[in-house]
Every structure is written in C-alpha cells, then in structure tokens.
Amino acid sequence: MQNYIKKLEDLKSTKSFRFLKNINEKNGKYISVDGKKMLNLSSNDYLNVGSDKNLVLEFWDRYKNSPELLFSSASARLLTGNSICYKKLEQNFSSLYNKQSLLFSTGYQCNQGVVSTLFSKDDCIFSDKLNHASIVSGLKLTNAKHYRYKHLDYDSLEELLKKNRKNYKNAIIISESVFSMDGDIADIKKLVELKKKYNCLLMIDEAHAFGVFSDNLQGISAQEGLLEEIDIITLTLGKALGSFGAICLANNTIIDYLINFASSFIFTTAIPSINVLWSNFLLEEKFDLLKERKEKLNSLFQQVHKIYTSPSCSQIIPVVLGDSKKTLDYAQNLQKEGFYALAINPPTVPVGTSRLRISLTSEIELREIEELFKGL
Ligand code: PLP
C-alpha cells in the first residue's frame, strides 16, 4: 500500500491528482456541478444531441414498446448479446462509408482490439506519438514491432518507413484524424501517399471528426475524398453522435478476422439495445438535424479561430498555460464566472503543456466564447 500512497501523494503535490466530480445534470450546452449551472465547455457531445431532453423524450415515445428495448444485453455479441437493431446499426454505417462494419462496446476496446489483433511478430506498426491511449494500449499488447513517429511529422514517419519497412511482412500506419488534446488535424493525403509508397495499410481514428466534418458527417477522410484509400476507420459513438459504442470499418476479411480473434470484441458484454436503438434513431430519423448542427458548429469554430490562434483546426481549442497549478486556478476562476472548462494535466498531456481544453458544441454562441476569452 505504501507505494500507492506515495504515488498518489506525488500526484497531489504536482496538482495532477484525478478525482470524480459531482455532476447534477447535463442539459444541452449546460452542465450543473455541485449545484452550479455553467456553460459546458468540456463535453464531447459536439452536436448537443446526447443531452437534448426533447430528443430523448421523442425517442422514448417512439421506442418504449419496441420488443428489442432493454437496458442490458446480458451477454457477449457472439452469444445472445445481439438482435436485429445491432445489425441495422452496422448496416447504417456500412452504407455511410461503403465498407463492412463491426460494433464494439467502446472506442477504447475497438482501437485496442484492432491494433493488438491484426498484426503478429513479423509485422510492424507506425503510430503518431500523440495517438489516443487506446491505440497505445493496443501497441503494448501486440506481438508486432512498433515505431512511434513525431506528432504530425511526416518527414520523421518517412525516415522510419525508409529504414524499417523492408524488414517486416505487413505494416500499418495509424493516426487520429482530429487529435483530441490539440484539435489539430492529420494530413490524410500525405498519409495515403506514404501508405502507397511503402506498401502499408492505413488506419484512421475519426473519434473527434465523425459528426463534425464532411457533408455526410463521416469525418476528415471523407472530406478529403479519400475514404476508399483508408483500410481501417474507427470511431466512437460516444462523442458527436451522443450515444455509446464504437464502430470499426474495413473490408470483409478484416471484420471477420476481428469477430473471430479480437478478445476485446469476443469476451465482453455487448452494449444495451437501448443505446443501439438510440444510435439508429439519430442516424435514420434525425440525420438532417445532425447535419444542421454540424454546420452551426463548423461556423462557430471557424469564427473562434479568428479571435484565438492555436494549433487547432477544429472544435477542440487548447489554451496551453504550461503549469498544472496555474491551469487549475484558471479553471476554478472560470467556473466562478459560469464556464466549465476543465484543466488537462500530465500524464494526459506532456509535462509543461497543461491546458484548458475548450470543447465547442453546436448550440454555444460566439458571444459566449467572447465572454470566456474576456474572462481569461
Ligand atoms: N479514440 C480517441 C481519439 C478518443 O479521444 C477516445 C476517447 O474517448 C477514444 C478513441 C475512445 O472512445 P470511447 O470513449 O468510446 O472508449
């Protein structure tokens, strides 16, 4: 126990100790914490649908008598944790991306499963250094060799490819499209060029881009017109879709391989059907509303980029303050003024880059962000 206590004390001394907050309610763009209602600038519900009480009531009226509606699946998908609505959700994604699709319980399990299952000891993986923890977890579990290239530095990636690709049988390049802590965006065109030049597969995690970019909400790969070139796309339903679960998109063989060999797919309880029905409801009956809100969000973050310069090209705006204590103080002061923008400290981000991670959502107005920056 002593070593645990010491490590926790160390975290407290550097203001990096994590704890759970007392959230009373989330309603649209607002959040109530410890009884105080604030503008929620720390949500991934980018289109404000997950906490839209009117939509929830409409869904409930429509589906409360559905024979499939349950709050538990009580089994893995390969056993009895499956029903028609799960297949329907996969079909919805297959049509949207023109690829086969597979529903996982979470984005974490999806990325971890894909990265750890598809490659063996004769293969190698090239991964952006700032890829999400779920991808890093897959790298730790795989028997394949892996190289982590400098964030968004495609010269550094090409050097690694030039030197090492020839020593392995299969290879894959992995990148997020919109990065979760800086809101900066991968150059998908360049990644496709390198994948072709060095005979690799390419995997893109569209977690923060799905619902926010491209005419049909598919993300950055589609916006660049490069969907067909991407071998594996992963995305979570827990962000812009305001739901739960995650989707992997790939060809038939990869999807069948994951169904048969990915432990994080096979040995876990499927998500409850209520979440699956909710995702289908949003995709099938509220797609136009999602698109409208996506347009509003795009227009908001483009205007915010004009008043605040950062590496971001998206709805995620990092305000890097450097020091953890200073960042926490800023976050607390903002809360007093009615803005809930949480501090992000190491180890989530590199030491010395503590920041407020401002996450814009579609119903927020520009004047509210102008107020926020006045406060800052
Ligand atoms: N990929 C990225 C880039 C993320 O930011 C997240 C965040 O949660 C995930 C994957 C994991 O998704 P989920 O929350 O559904 O586990």
Coordinates of C-alpha atoms and ligand atoms in Angstrom, one line a residue:
M1 CA 0.0 0.0 0.0
Q2 CA 2.8 2.4 0.9
N3 CA 4.0 2.7 -2.8
Y4 CA 0.4 3.5 -3.9
I5 CA 0.1 6.1 -1.2
K6 CA 3.4 7.7 -2.1
K7 CA 2.5 7.9 -5.8
L8 CA -0.9 9.4 -5.0
E9 CA 0.8 12.0 -2.8
D10 CA 3.2 12.8 -5.6
L11 CA 0.2 13.5 -7.9
K12 CA -1.3 15.7 -5.3
S13 CA 1.9 17.7 -4.9
T14 CA 2.1 18.4 -8.6
K15 CA -1.7 19.1 -8.8
S16 CA -2.2 16.1 -11.1
F17 CA -4.4 14.1 -8.8
R18 CA -7.6 13.0 -10.5
F19 CA -11.0 12.8 -8.8
L20 CA -14.6 12.3 -9.8
K21 CA -16.8 15.4 -9.9
N22 CA -20.4 15.8 -8.5
I23 CA -22.4 16.4 -11.7
N24 CA -26.1 17.0 -11.1
E25 CA -27.4 17.4 -14.6
K26 CA -26.4 17.9 -18.2
N27 CA -28.9 19.6 -20.4
G28 CA -27.9 20.7 -23.9
K29 CA -25.0 23.1 -23.7
Y30 CA -25.3 23.5 -19.9
I31 CA -23.9 21.4 -17.0
S32 CA -24.7 21.6 -13.3
V33 CA -21.9 20.7 -10.9
D34 CA -22.2 20.9 -7.1
G35 CA -25.5 22.7 -7.8
K36 CA -24.0 25.4 -10.0
K37 CA -25.2 25.7 -13.6
M38 CA -22.5 26.5 -16.1
L39 CA -21.8 26.6 -19.9
N40 CA -20.3 23.2 -20.6
L41 CA -17.0 23.6 -22.4
S42 CA -15.8 20.1 -21.6
S43 CA -18.2 17.9 -23.5
N44 CA -17.7 15.7 -26.5
D45 CA -21.4 15.8 -27.2
Y46 CA -20.4 18.0 -30.1
L47 CA -23.8 18.3 -31.6
N48 CA -25.6 18.6 -28.2
V49 CA -27.8 15.6 -29.0
G50 CA -26.8 13.3 -26.2
S51 CA -28.2 15.7 -23.6
D52 CA -31.1 17.0 -25.6
K53 CA -34.1 16.3 -23.3
N54 CA -36.7 16.8 -26.1
L55 CA -34.9 14.3 -28.4
V56 CA -34.7 11.8 -25.5
L57 CA -38.5 12.2 -24.9
E58 CA -39.3 11.8 -28.6
F59 CA -37.1 8.7 -28.7
W60 CA -38.8 7.3 -25.6
D61 CA -42.3 7.8 -27.1
R62 CA -41.4 6.1 -30.3
Y63 CA -39.4 3.1 -28.9
K64 CA -40.8 2.4 -25.4
N65 CA -42.9 -0.5 -26.8
S66 CA -40.2 -1.9 -29.0
P67 CA -39.7 -5.6 -28.4
E68 CA -35.9 -5.1 -28.6
L69 CA -35.7 -2.3 -26.0
L70 CA -33.7 -3.5 -23.0
F71 CA -31.3 -1.8 -20.5
S72 CA -28.9 -4.8 -20.6
S73 CA -27.7 -7.1 -23.3
A74 CA -26.6 -9.6 -20.6
S75 CA -24.2 -11.4 -23.0
A76 CA -21.4 -11.0 -25.5
R77 CA -22.5 -10.3 -29.1
L78 CA -21.4 -13.7 -30.3
L79 CA -23.8 -15.3 -27.7
T80 CA -27.1 -13.7 -27.0
G81 CA -26.0 -10.0 -26.9
N82 CA -27.2 -9.3 -30.4
S83 CA -30.5 -8.5 -32.1
I84 CA -31.8 -7.1 -35.3
C85 CA -31.1 -3.5 -34.3
Y86 CA -27.4 -4.2 -33.8
K87 CA -27.1 -5.5 -37.4
K88 CA -29.1 -2.5 -38.6
L89 CA -26.7 -0.1 -36.9
E90 CA -23.8 -1.9 -38.7
Q91 CA -25.7 -1.7 -42.0
N92 CA -26.3 2.1 -41.4
F93 CA -22.5 2.6 -41.1
S94 CA -21.7 0.2 -43.9
S95 CA -23.9 2.3 -46.3
L96 CA -22.5 5.6 -45.0
Y97 CA -18.8 4.5 -45.6
N98 CA -19.2 1.8 -48.2
K99 CA -17.2 -0.6 -46.0
Q100 CA -18.1 -3.5 -43.8
S101 CA -18.6 -2.5 -40.2
L102 CA -18.5 -4.0 -36.7
L103 CA -19.9 -2.6 -33.5
F104 CA -17.7 -2.8 -30.4
S105 CA -18.7 -1.9 -26.8
T106 CA -16.4 1.2 -26.6
G107 CA -13.9 3.1 -28.8
Y108 CA -11.2 2.0 -26.3
Q109 CA -11.9 -1.7 -26.9
C110 CA -12.3 -1.1 -30.6
N111 CA -8.9 0.5 -31.0
Q112 CA -7.2 -1.8 -28.6
G113 CA -8.7 -4.8 -30.3
V114 CA -7.8 -3.8 -33.9
V115 CA -4.2 -2.8 -33.0
S116 CA -3.4 -5.8 -30.9
T117 CA -5.1 -8.5 -33.0
L118 CA -4.4 -7.8 -36.7
F119 CA -0.6 -7.9 -36.5
S120 CA 2.0 -10.5 -35.4
K121 CA 5.7 -10.7 -34.8
D122 CA 6.8 -10.4 -38.5
D123 CA 4.8 -7.2 -38.9
C124 CA 5.2 -3.6 -37.8
I125 CA 3.2 -0.6 -36.9
F126 CA 3.9 3.1 -37.3
S127 CA 1.9 5.2 -34.9
D128 CA 1.7 9.0 -34.3
K129 CA 3.2 9.8 -30.9
L130 CA 0.0 11.6 -29.8
N131 CA -2.4 8.8 -30.8
H132 CA -5.0 8.1 -28.1
A133 CA -4.3 5.8 -25.1
S134 CA -6.5 3.1 -26.6
I135 CA -4.1 2.8 -29.6
V136 CA -1.1 2.9 -27.3
S137 CA -2.7 0.1 -25.2
G138 CA -3.0 -2.0 -28.4
L139 CA 0.7 -1.3 -29.2
K140 CA 1.6 -2.7 -25.7
L141 CA -0.4 -5.9 -26.3
T142 CA 0.6 -6.7 -29.9
N143 CA 3.5 -9.0 -30.9
A144 CA 4.3 -6.7 -33.8
K145 CA 7.2 -4.3 -33.6
H146 CA 6.1 -0.7 -33.3
Y147 CA 7.6 2.7 -34.0
R148 CA 6.1 6.0 -32.8
Y149 CA 6.7 8.9 -35.1
K150 CA 6.8 12.6 -34.1
H151 CA 3.4 14.1 -33.9
L152 CA 2.2 15.1 -37.5
D153 CA 5.8 15.0 -38.6
Y154 CA 5.6 13.1 -41.9
D155 CA 9.3 13.5 -42.6
S156 CA 10.0 11.6 -39.4
L157 CA 7.5 9.0 -40.4
E158 CA 9.0 8.6 -43.9
E159 CA 12.5 8.2 -42.3
L160 CA 11.2 5.4 -40.1
L161 CA 9.4 3.8 -43.1
K162 CA 12.5 4.0 -45.3
K163 CA 14.7 2.4 -42.7
N164 CA 12.4 -0.2 -41.3
R165 CA 9.5 -1.2 -43.6
K166 CA 11.6 -3.6 -45.6
N167 CA 12.3 -5.8 -42.6
Y168 CA 8.7 -6.7 -42.0
K169 CA 6.0 -8.7 -43.8
N170 CA 2.9 -6.5 -43.2
A171 CA 2.9 -2.9 -42.0
I172 CA 0.3 -0.3 -41.0
I173 CA 0.3 3.4 -40.3
I174 CA -2.0 4.6 -37.6
S175 CA -3.2 8.2 -36.9
E176 CA -6.1 10.0 -35.5
S177 CA -7.7 12.5 -37.9
V178 CA -8.6 15.2 -35.4
F179 CA -6.3 15.0 -32.3
S180 CA -8.1 15.0 -29.0
M181 CA -5.9 17.3 -27.0
D182 CA -4.8 20.0 -29.6
G183 CA -7.6 19.8 -32.1
D184 CA -5.0 19.7 -34.9
I185 CA -5.7 17.6 -38.0
A186 CA -3.6 14.9 -39.7
D187 CA -2.7 15.3 -43.4
I188 CA -4.6 12.3 -44.7
K189 CA -3.5 12.9 -48.3
K190 CA 0.2 12.7 -47.2
L191 CA -0.6 9.5 -45.1
V192 CA -2.2 7.9 -48.2
E193 CA 0.8 8.8 -50.3
L194 CA 3.2 7.2 -47.8
K195 CA 1.0 4.2 -47.3
K196 CA 1.1 3.6 -51.1
K197 CA 4.8 4.3 -51.5
Y198 CA 5.8 1.9 -48.7
N199 CA 3.1 -0.7 -49.2
C200 CA 1.4 -0.3 -45.8
L201 CA -2.2 -0.4 -44.6
L202 CA -3.6 2.8 -43.2
M203 CA -5.8 3.1 -40.1
I204 CA -7.5 6.4 -39.2
D205 CA -9.3 7.0 -35.8
E206 CA -12.1 9.5 -36.6
A207 CA -13.3 9.7 -33.0
H208 CA -13.4 13.5 -32.9
A209 CA -14.2 14.1 -36.6
F210 CA -17.2 11.8 -37.1
G211 CA -20.3 14.0 -36.9
V212 CA -18.2 17.2 -37.3
F213 CA -16.6 17.1 -40.7
S214 CA -17.7 16.3 -44.3
D215 CA -21.1 16.8 -45.9
N216 CA -22.4 13.4 -44.6
L217 CA -20.7 13.6 -41.2
Q218 CA -18.2 10.8 -41.9
G219 CA -15.1 12.8 -40.8
I220 CA -11.9 14.0 -42.3
S221 CA -11.1 11.1 -44.6
A222 CA -14.4 11.6 -46.5
Q223 CA -14.0 15.4 -46.5
E224 CA -10.7 14.8 -48.3
G225 CA -12.4 12.4 -50.7
L226 CA -10.1 9.6 -49.5
L227 CA -12.5 7.2 -47.9
E228 CA -11.7 4.4 -50.3
E229 CA -7.9 4.7 -49.6
I230 CA -8.3 4.1 -45.9
D231 CA -8.1 0.4 -44.9
I232 CA -9.5 0.7 -41.4
I233 CA -11.6 3.5 -39.9
T234 CA -12.5 3.5 -36.2
L235 CA -14.9 5.9 -34.5
T236 CA -16.8 6.1 -31.2
L237 CA -20.5 6.8 -31.0
G238 CA -20.0 8.4 -27.6
K239 CA -19.0 11.8 -28.9
A240 CA -20.8 13.7 -31.7
L241 CA -23.5 11.1 -32.0
G242 CA -24.3 11.5 -28.3
S243 CA -24.7 7.8 -27.8
F244 CA -22.5 4.8 -26.8
G245 CA -20.5 2.1 -28.6
A246 CA -17.9 2.2 -31.4
I247 CA -17.6 1.2 -35.0
C248 CA -14.7 -0.4 -36.9
L249 CA -15.0 0.0 -40.7
A250 CA -12.8 -2.2 -43.0
N251 CA -13.1 -4.9 -45.6
N252 CA -14.9 -8.3 -45.1
T253 CA -11.8 -10.2 -44.3
I254 CA -10.6 -7.8 -41.6
I255 CA -14.1 -7.6 -40.0
D256 CA -14.4 -11.5 -40.0
Y257 CA -10.9 -11.7 -38.5
L258 CA -11.8 -9.3 -35.7
I259 CA -15.0 -11.2 -34.9
N260 CA -13.0 -14.4 -34.6
F261 CA -9.8 -13.2 -32.9
A262 CA -10.3 -9.8 -31.2
S263 CA -10.6 -10.6 -27.4
S264 CA -12.0 -7.1 -26.7
F265 CA -14.9 -7.9 -29.1
I266 CA -15.4 -11.6 -28.1
F267 CA -15.1 -11.6 -24.3
T268 CA -17.2 -8.6 -23.2
T269 CA -20.9 -7.8 -22.7
A270 CA -22.5 -6.1 -25.7
I271 CA -23.8 -2.6 -25.2
P272 CA -27.5 -2.5 -24.2
S273 CA -30.0 -2.4 -27.0
I274 CA -31.4 1.0 -25.8
N275 CA -28.1 2.6 -26.9
V276 CA -28.2 0.8 -30.2
L277 CA -31.8 1.9 -30.9
W278 CA -30.9 5.5 -29.9
S279 CA -28.0 5.5 -32.4
N280 CA -30.3 4.2 -35.1
F281 CA -33.0 6.7 -34.3
L282 CA -30.4 9.6 -34.6
L283 CA -28.9 8.2 -37.9
E284 CA -32.2 7.2 -39.5
E285 CA -34.6 9.9 -38.3
K286 CA -32.5 12.8 -37.2
F287 CA -29.8 12.9 -39.8
D288 CA -30.9 16.3 -41.2
L289 CA -30.9 17.7 -37.6
L290 CA -27.3 16.4 -37.1
K291 CA -26.2 18.0 -40.4
E292 CA -27.8 21.3 -39.4
R293 CA -26.0 21.2 -36.1
K294 CA -22.7 20.2 -37.7
E295 CA -23.0 23.3 -39.9
K296 CA -23.6 25.5 -36.9
L297 CA -20.6 24.0 -35.1
N298 CA -18.3 24.5 -38.1
S299 CA -19.3 28.1 -38.4
L300 CA -18.7 28.6 -34.6
F301 CA -15.3 27.1 -34.5
Q302 CA -14.2 28.9 -37.7
Q303 CA -15.1 32.2 -36.1
V304 CA -13.4 31.3 -32.8
H305 CA -10.2 30.5 -34.7
K306 CA -10.3 34.1 -35.9
I307 CA -10.3 35.5 -32.4
Y308 CA -8.0 33.0 -30.8
T309 CA -5.0 31.4 -32.5
S310 CA -3.9 27.9 -31.6
P311 CA -2.7 24.8 -33.5
S312 CA -6.4 23.8 -33.7
C313 CA -8.3 23.5 -36.9
S314 CA -11.4 22.0 -35.3
Q315 CA -13.9 22.3 -32.4
I316 CA -11.3 21.4 -29.8
I317 CA -9.4 24.5 -28.7
P318 CA -6.4 24.1 -26.4
V319 CA -5.5 27.1 -24.2
V320 CA -2.0 26.0 -23.1
L321 CA -0.9 27.6 -19.9
G322 CA 2.1 25.3 -19.1
D323 CA 2.0 24.8 -15.4
S324 CA -0.6 22.5 -13.7
K325 CA -1.3 24.6 -10.7
K326 CA -1.8 27.8 -12.8
T327 CA -4.1 25.8 -15.2
L328 CA -6.2 24.5 -12.2
D329 CA -6.5 28.1 -10.8
Y330 CA -7.7 29.4 -14.2
A331 CA -10.2 26.6 -14.5
Q332 CA -11.6 27.3 -11.0
N333 CA -11.9 31.0 -11.7
L334 CA -13.7 30.4 -14.9
Q335 CA -16.2 28.1 -13.0
K336 CA -16.9 31.0 -10.7
E337 CA -17.8 33.0 -13.8
G338 CA -20.1 30.2 -15.2
F339 CA -17.7 28.5 -17.6
Y340 CA -16.9 24.8 -17.2
A341 CA -13.6 24.3 -19.0
L342 CA -11.6 21.6 -17.3
A343 CA -7.8 21.6 -16.8
I344 CA -5.9 18.8 -18.6
N345 CA -2.7 18.0 -16.9
P346 CA 0.2 15.4 -17.3
P347 CA 0.2 12.5 -17.8
T348 CA -2.7 13.1 -20.2
V349 CA -0.6 15.8 -21.9
P350 CA 3.2 16.2 -21.9
V351 CA 4.7 17.9 -18.8
G352 CA 4.8 21.7 -19.2
T353 CA 1.8 21.8 -21.6
S354 CA -1.1 21.8 -19.0
R355 CA -4.1 23.4 -20.7
L356 CA -7.7 24.3 -20.6
R357 CA -9.3 22.1 -23.3
I358 CA -12.2 24.0 -24.6
S359 CA -14.6 21.8 -26.5
L360 CA -17.1 23.7 -28.6
T361 CA -20.6 22.3 -29.1
S362 CA -23.1 23.3 -31.7
E363 CA -25.5 25.3 -29.5
I364 CA -22.9 27.5 -28.0
E365 CA -22.9 31.1 -29.3
L366 CA -19.9 33.2 -30.4
R367 CA -20.8 35.9 -27.8
E368 CA -20.4 33.3 -25.0
I369 CA -16.9 32.4 -26.2
E370 CA -16.0 36.1 -26.5
E371 CA -17.1 36.4 -22.8
L372 CA -15.0 33.4 -21.9
F373 CA -11.8 34.9 -23.5
K374 CA -12.5 38.2 -21.8
G375 CA -12.6 36.2 -18.5
L376 CA -9.3 34.5 -19.4
Ligands
PLP1 N1 -10.1 7.4 -29.8 C1 -10.0 8.7 -29.4 C2 -9.2 9.6 -30.3 C3 -10.6 9.2 -28.3 O1 -10.4 10.5 -28.0 C4 -11.4 8.4 -27.5 C5 -12.0 8.9 -26.3 O2 -12.7 8.5 -25.5 C6 -11.5 7.0 -27.9 C7 -10.9 6.6 -29.0 C8 -12.2 6.0 -27.0 O3 -13.6 6.0 -27.3 P1 -14.6 5.6 -26.2 O4 -14.8 6.7 -25.2 O5 -15.9 5.2 -26.9 O6 -14.0 4.4 -25.4

